[in-house]
XYZ file of C-alpha atoms in Angstrom:
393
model
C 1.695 12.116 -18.080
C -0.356 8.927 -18.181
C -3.531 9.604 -16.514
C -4.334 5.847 -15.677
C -0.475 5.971 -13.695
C -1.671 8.954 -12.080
C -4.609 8.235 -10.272
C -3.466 5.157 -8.793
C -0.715 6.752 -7.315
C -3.213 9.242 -6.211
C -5.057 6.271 -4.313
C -1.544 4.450 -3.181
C -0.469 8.081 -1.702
C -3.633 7.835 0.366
C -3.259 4.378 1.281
C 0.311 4.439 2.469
C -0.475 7.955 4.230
C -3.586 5.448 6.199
C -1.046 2.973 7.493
C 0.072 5.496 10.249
C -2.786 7.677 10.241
C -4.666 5.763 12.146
C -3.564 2.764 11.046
C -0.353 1.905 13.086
C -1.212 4.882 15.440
C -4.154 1.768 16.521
C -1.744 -0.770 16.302
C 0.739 0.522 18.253
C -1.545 2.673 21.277
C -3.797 -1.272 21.454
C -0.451 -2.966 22.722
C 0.422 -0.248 25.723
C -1.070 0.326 28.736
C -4.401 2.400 28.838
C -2.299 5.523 30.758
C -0.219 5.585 27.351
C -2.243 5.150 24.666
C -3.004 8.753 24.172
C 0.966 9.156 24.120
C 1.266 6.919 21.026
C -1.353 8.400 18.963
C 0.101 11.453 19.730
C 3.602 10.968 19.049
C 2.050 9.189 15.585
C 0.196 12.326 14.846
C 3.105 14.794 16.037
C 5.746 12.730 13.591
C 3.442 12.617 10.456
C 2.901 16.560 10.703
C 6.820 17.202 11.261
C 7.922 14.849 8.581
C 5.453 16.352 6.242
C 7.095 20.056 6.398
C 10.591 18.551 6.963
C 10.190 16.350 3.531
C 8.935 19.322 1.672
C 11.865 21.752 3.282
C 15.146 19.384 3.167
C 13.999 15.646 2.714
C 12.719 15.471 -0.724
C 15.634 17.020 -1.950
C 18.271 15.599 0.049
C 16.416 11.881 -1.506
C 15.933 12.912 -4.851
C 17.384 15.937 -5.913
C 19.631 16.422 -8.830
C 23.018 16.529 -7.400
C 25.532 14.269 -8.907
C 27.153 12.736 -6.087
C 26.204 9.058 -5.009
C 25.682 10.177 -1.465
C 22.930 12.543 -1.597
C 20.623 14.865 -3.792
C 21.741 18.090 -2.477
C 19.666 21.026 -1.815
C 18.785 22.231 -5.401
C 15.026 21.181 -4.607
C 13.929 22.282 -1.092
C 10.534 23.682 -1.035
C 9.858 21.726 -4.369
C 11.755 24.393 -5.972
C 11.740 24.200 -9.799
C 8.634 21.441 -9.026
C 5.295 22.634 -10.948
C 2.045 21.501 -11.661
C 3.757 20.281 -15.426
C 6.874 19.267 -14.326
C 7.187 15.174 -15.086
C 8.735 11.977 -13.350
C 8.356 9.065 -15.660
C 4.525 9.377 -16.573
C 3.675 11.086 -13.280
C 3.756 14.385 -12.000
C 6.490 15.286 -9.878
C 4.835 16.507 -7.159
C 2.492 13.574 -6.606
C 5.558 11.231 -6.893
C 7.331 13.942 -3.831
C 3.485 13.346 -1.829
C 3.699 9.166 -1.953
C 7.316 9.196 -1.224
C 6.247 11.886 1.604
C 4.122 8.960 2.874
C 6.746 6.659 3.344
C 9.091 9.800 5.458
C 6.053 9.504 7.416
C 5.810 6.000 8.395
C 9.461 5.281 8.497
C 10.257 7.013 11.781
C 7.161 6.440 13.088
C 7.344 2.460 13.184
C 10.697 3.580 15.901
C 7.907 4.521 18.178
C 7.045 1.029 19.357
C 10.341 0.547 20.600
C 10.257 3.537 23.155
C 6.740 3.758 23.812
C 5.530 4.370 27.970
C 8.861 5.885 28.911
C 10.071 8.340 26.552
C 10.479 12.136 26.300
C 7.744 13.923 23.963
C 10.297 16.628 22.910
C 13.290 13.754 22.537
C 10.651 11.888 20.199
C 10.155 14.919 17.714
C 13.539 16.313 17.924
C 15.237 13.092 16.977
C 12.955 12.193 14.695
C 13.402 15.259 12.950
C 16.957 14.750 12.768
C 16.744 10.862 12.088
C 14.865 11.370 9.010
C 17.054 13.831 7.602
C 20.271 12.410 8.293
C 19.931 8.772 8.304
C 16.659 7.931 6.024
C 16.575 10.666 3.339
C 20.365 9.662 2.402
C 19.506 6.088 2.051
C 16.495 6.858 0.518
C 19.149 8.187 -2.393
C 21.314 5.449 -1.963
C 18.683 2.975 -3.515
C 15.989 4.362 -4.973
C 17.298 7.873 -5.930
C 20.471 6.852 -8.342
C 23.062 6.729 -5.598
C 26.099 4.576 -4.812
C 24.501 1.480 -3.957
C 21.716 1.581 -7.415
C 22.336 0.066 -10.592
C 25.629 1.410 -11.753
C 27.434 1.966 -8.222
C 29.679 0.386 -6.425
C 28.131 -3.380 -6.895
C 27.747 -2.691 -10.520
C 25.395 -2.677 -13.233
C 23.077 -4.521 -11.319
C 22.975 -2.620 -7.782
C 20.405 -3.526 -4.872
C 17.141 -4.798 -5.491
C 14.794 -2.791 -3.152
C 11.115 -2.504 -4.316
C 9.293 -1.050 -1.644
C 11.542 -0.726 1.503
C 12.923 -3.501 2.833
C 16.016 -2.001 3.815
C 15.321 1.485 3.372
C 12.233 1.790 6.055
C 12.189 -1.619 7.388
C 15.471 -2.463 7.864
C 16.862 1.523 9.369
C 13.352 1.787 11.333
C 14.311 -1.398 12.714
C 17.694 -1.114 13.721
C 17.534 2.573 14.873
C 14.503 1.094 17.096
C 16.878 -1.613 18.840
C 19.649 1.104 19.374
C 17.096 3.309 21.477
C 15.764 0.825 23.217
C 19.529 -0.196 24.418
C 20.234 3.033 24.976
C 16.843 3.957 26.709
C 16.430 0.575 28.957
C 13.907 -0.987 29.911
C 10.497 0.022 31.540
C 9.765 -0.436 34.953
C 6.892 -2.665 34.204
C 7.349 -4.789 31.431
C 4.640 -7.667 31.879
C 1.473 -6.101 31.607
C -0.524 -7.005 28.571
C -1.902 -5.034 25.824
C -4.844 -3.002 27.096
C -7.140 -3.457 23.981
C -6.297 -6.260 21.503
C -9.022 -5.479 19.382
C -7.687 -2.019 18.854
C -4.365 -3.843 17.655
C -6.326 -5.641 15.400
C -8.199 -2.680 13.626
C -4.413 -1.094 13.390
C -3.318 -4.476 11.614
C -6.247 -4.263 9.166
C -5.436 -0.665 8.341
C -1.618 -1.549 7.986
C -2.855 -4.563 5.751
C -4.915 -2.401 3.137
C -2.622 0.698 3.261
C 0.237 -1.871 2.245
C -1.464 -2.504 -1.305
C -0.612 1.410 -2.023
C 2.952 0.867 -0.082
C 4.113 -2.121 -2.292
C 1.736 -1.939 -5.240
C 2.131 1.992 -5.611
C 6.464 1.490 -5.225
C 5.572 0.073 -9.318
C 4.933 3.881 -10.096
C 2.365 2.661 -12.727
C -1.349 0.894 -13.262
C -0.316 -2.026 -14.814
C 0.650 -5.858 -13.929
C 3.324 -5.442 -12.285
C 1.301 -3.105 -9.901
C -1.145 -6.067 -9.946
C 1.169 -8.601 -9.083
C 2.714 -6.248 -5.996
C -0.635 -6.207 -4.345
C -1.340 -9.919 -4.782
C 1.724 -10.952 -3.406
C 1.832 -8.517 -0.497
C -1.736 -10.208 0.265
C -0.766 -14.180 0.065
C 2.498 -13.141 2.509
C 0.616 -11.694 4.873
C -2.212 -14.417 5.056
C 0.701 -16.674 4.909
C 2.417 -15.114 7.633
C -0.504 -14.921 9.495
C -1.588 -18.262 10.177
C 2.305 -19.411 10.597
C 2.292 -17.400 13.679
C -0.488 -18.645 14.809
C 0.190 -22.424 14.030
C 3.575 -21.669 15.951
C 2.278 -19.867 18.952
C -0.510 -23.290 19.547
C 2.409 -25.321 19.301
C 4.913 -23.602 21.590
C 2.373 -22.677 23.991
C -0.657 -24.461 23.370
C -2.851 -21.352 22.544
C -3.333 -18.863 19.688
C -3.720 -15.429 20.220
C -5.541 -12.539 18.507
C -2.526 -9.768 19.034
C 0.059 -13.078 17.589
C -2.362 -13.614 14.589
C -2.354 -9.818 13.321
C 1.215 -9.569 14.751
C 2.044 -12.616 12.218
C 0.494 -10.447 9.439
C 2.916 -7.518 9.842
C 5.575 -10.407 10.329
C 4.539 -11.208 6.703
C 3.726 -7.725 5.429
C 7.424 -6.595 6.055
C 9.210 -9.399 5.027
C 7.307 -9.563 1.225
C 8.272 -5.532 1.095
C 11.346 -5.844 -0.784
C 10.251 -8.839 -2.851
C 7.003 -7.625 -3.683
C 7.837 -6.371 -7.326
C 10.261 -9.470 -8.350
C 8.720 -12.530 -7.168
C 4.992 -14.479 -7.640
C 2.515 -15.938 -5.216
C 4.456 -19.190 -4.853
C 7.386 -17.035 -3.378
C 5.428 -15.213 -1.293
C 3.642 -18.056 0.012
C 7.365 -19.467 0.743
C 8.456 -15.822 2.115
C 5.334 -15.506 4.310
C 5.594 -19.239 5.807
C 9.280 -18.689 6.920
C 8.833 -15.148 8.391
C 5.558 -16.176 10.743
C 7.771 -18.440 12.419
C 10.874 -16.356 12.099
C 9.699 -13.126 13.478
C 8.112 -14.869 16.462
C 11.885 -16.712 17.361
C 13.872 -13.126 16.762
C 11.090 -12.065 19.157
C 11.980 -14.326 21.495
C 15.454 -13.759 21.425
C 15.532 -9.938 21.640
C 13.160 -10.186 24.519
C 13.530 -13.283 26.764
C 17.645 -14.049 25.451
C 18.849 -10.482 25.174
C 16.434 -9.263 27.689
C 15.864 -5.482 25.517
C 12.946 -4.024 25.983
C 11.893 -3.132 22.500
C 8.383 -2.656 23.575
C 6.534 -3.491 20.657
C 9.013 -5.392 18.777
C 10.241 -3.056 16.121
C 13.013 -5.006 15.331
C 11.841 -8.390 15.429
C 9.038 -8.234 12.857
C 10.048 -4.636 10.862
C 14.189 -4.863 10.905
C 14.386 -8.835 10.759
C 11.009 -9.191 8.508
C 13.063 -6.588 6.079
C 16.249 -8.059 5.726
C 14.883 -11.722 5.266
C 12.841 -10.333 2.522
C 15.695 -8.531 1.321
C 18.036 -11.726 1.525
C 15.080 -13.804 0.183
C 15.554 -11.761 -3.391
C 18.735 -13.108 -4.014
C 17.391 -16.388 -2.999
C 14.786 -16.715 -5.864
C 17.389 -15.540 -8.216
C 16.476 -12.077 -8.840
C 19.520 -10.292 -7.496
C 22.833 -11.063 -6.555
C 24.084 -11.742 -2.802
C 26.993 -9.444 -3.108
C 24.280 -6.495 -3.722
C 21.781 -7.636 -1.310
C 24.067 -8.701 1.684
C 26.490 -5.737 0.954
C 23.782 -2.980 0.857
C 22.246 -4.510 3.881
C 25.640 -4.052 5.637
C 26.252 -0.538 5.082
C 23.265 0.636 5.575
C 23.004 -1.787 8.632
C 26.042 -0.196 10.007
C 24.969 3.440 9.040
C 21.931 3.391 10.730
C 23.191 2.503 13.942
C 25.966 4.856 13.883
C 24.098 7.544 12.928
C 21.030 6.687 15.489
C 23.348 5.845 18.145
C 24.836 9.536 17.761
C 22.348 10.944 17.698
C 20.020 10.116 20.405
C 23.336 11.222 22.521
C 23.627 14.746 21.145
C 19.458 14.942 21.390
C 19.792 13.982 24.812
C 21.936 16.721 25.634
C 19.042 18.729 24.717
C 16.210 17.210 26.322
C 15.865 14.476 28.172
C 15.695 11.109 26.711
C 13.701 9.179 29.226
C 10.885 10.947 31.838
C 11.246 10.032 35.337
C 9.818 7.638 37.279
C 6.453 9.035 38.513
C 5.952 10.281 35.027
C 5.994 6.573 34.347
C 4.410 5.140 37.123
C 1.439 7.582 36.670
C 1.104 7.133 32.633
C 2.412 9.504 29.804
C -1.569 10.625 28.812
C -1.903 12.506 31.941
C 1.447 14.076 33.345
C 2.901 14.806 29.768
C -0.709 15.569 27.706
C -3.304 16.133 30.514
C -5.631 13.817 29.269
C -6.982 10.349 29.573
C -8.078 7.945 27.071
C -10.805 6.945 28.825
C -12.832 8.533 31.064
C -14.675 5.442 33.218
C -16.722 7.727 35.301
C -19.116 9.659 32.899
């Protein structure tokens, strides 16, 4: 164990664990309606508690346990079993290396709930996410970063898919799975009105922005440069990204805003994900530049071309931020296209197969979408019997 490697994970575990407690949990409940912004936090809260026990029970091991097959881990470590206070992953402990990649089970299907938000089903949201995250993201989660078929030494080679932090295994599955339910779900019945509290969206932002050093800068596993170099990249796309966004919202429509700004910087945050441990600050200052601009156009197009009402634009910034990135490896030379494009494919196709199946079977269960007074009247009070505000004491 190296104790240096240790306690920065320690940190990183608590950063990454910040980005959706409270951090997109803000982000998120500043863009809906007042009525709804209890909902959010609380479908936030609900997922982080159930991924948790689910990771420890199934998840971990299905991810990273020790069976030999390329597909998944099998079951040999549910409940960390055979997992003590001595047992070793590299230079870490095992179990804090099963607590940070806990952190990322939490935030994966939790960045899905700004694509259903102010119309969905409490008991559809934890069910299926229950069920996502075990079927969908824990076996791509083994795909690429636990030894499996599409690693170094699988089916593209010795040299299999470059993924450092997630750009295809939360970014681009969160995003996709979020574009299927919002198909599937349709649209809500008032689509135009505008955040409630774009300060709160930018307090989110910030949190997502300093939990992201742990996310990218703890995916080195270690306290050393390369660590060093994962933060500082993560931080010049984002800026980057940032003021892209902003440049291109003036232009198009004569006016920057504060939500497109902080938007812009989750625009950037995703897209340096997969690239954070292979490229430098020039590349990310490329990387952030394009994806400003690009996740504002794929915004356009899911919303105004394709007219889906992914409320919060999952896909646009997370799924297309993601698989730029992801692309954008092979680009700078540090991977090869048939690795990057064909990992980005199958698990492209996966996840909306398996999401798509899913939220069918779930909604045989319980209902997918609550009806229309629900709606009309706000999630907070009909589904949690509470406000957010309370304007008269």
């Amino acid at each position: 164990m190296n104790g240096a490697d240790t306690a920065w994970i320690i940190v990183a575990t608590a950063l990454v664990l910040m980005m959706t407690l409270p951090g997109l949990a803000l982000f998120y409940g500043g863009l809906v309606r007042a009525r709804n912004v209890l909902s959010v936090f609380m479908h936030c809260y609900a997922i982080a508690c159930l991924m948790s026990v689910l990771w420890l029970v199934f998840g971990y091991s299905i991810a990273f346990g020790g069976g030999t097959s390329g597909y998944w881990g099998g079951l040999d470590k549910m409940f960390l079993s055979g997992v003590t206070t001595d047992s070793l992953l590299g230079t870490l402990p095992e179990v804090l290396f099963f607590a940070f990649q806990m952190t990322f089970a939490i935030i994966t299907p939790a960045l899905i709930v700004g694509a259903y938000v102010e119309r969905i089903g409490f008991g559809f949201v934890l069910l299926f996410s229950a069920l996502w995250m075990l079927i969908c993201y824990a076996p791509v989660v083994h795909w690429v970063w636990g030894g499996g078929f599409l690693a170094d030494g699988g089916i593209f080679g010795d040299s299999g898919v470059r993924d450092f932090a997630g750009g295809i295994v939360v970014h681009e599955t969160a995003g996709i799975a979020a574009l299927v339910i919002a198909v599937l779900l349709g649209a809500r019945k008032n689509s135009t009105t505008p955040p409630h509290a774009p300060w709160m969206v930018m307090v989110g932002a910030a949190l997502l922005w300093v939990g992201w050093f742990g996310f990218n800068g703890g995916s080195q596993l270690a306290a050393d440069g390369g660590a060093a170099m994962a933060l500082t990249v993560t931080h010049i796309s984002a800026a980057t990204a940032s003021l892209t966004w902003a440049l291109w919202e003036k232009f198009k429509y004569g006016k920057a805003s504060l939500v497109g700004l902080v938007t812009g910087t989750i625009a950037g945050l995703a897209s340096i994900t997969p690239a954070s441990g292979f490229v430098g600050p020039v590349e990310a200052l490329i990387i952030g530049a394009v994806a400003g601009v690009l996740c504002q156009e794929a915004v356009n197009v899911i919303r105004n071309m394709l007219k889906i009402d992914d409320t919060l634009d999952v896909f646009a910034v997370h799924g297309v931020g993601g698989i730029f990135g992801t692309i954008m490896i092979a680009v700078f030379g540090q991977a090869s296209f048939a690795a990057q494009l064909g990992s980005l494919a199958i698990v492209g196709v996966f996840t909306l197969v398996v999401t798509f199946v899913l939220v069918k079977l779930v909604g045989m269960i319980t209902p997918l979408r609550v009806d229309e007074d629900t709606e009309t009247t706000g999630l907070d009070l009909t589904v949690h019997g509470e406000r957010a505000y309370d304007v008269s004491s």
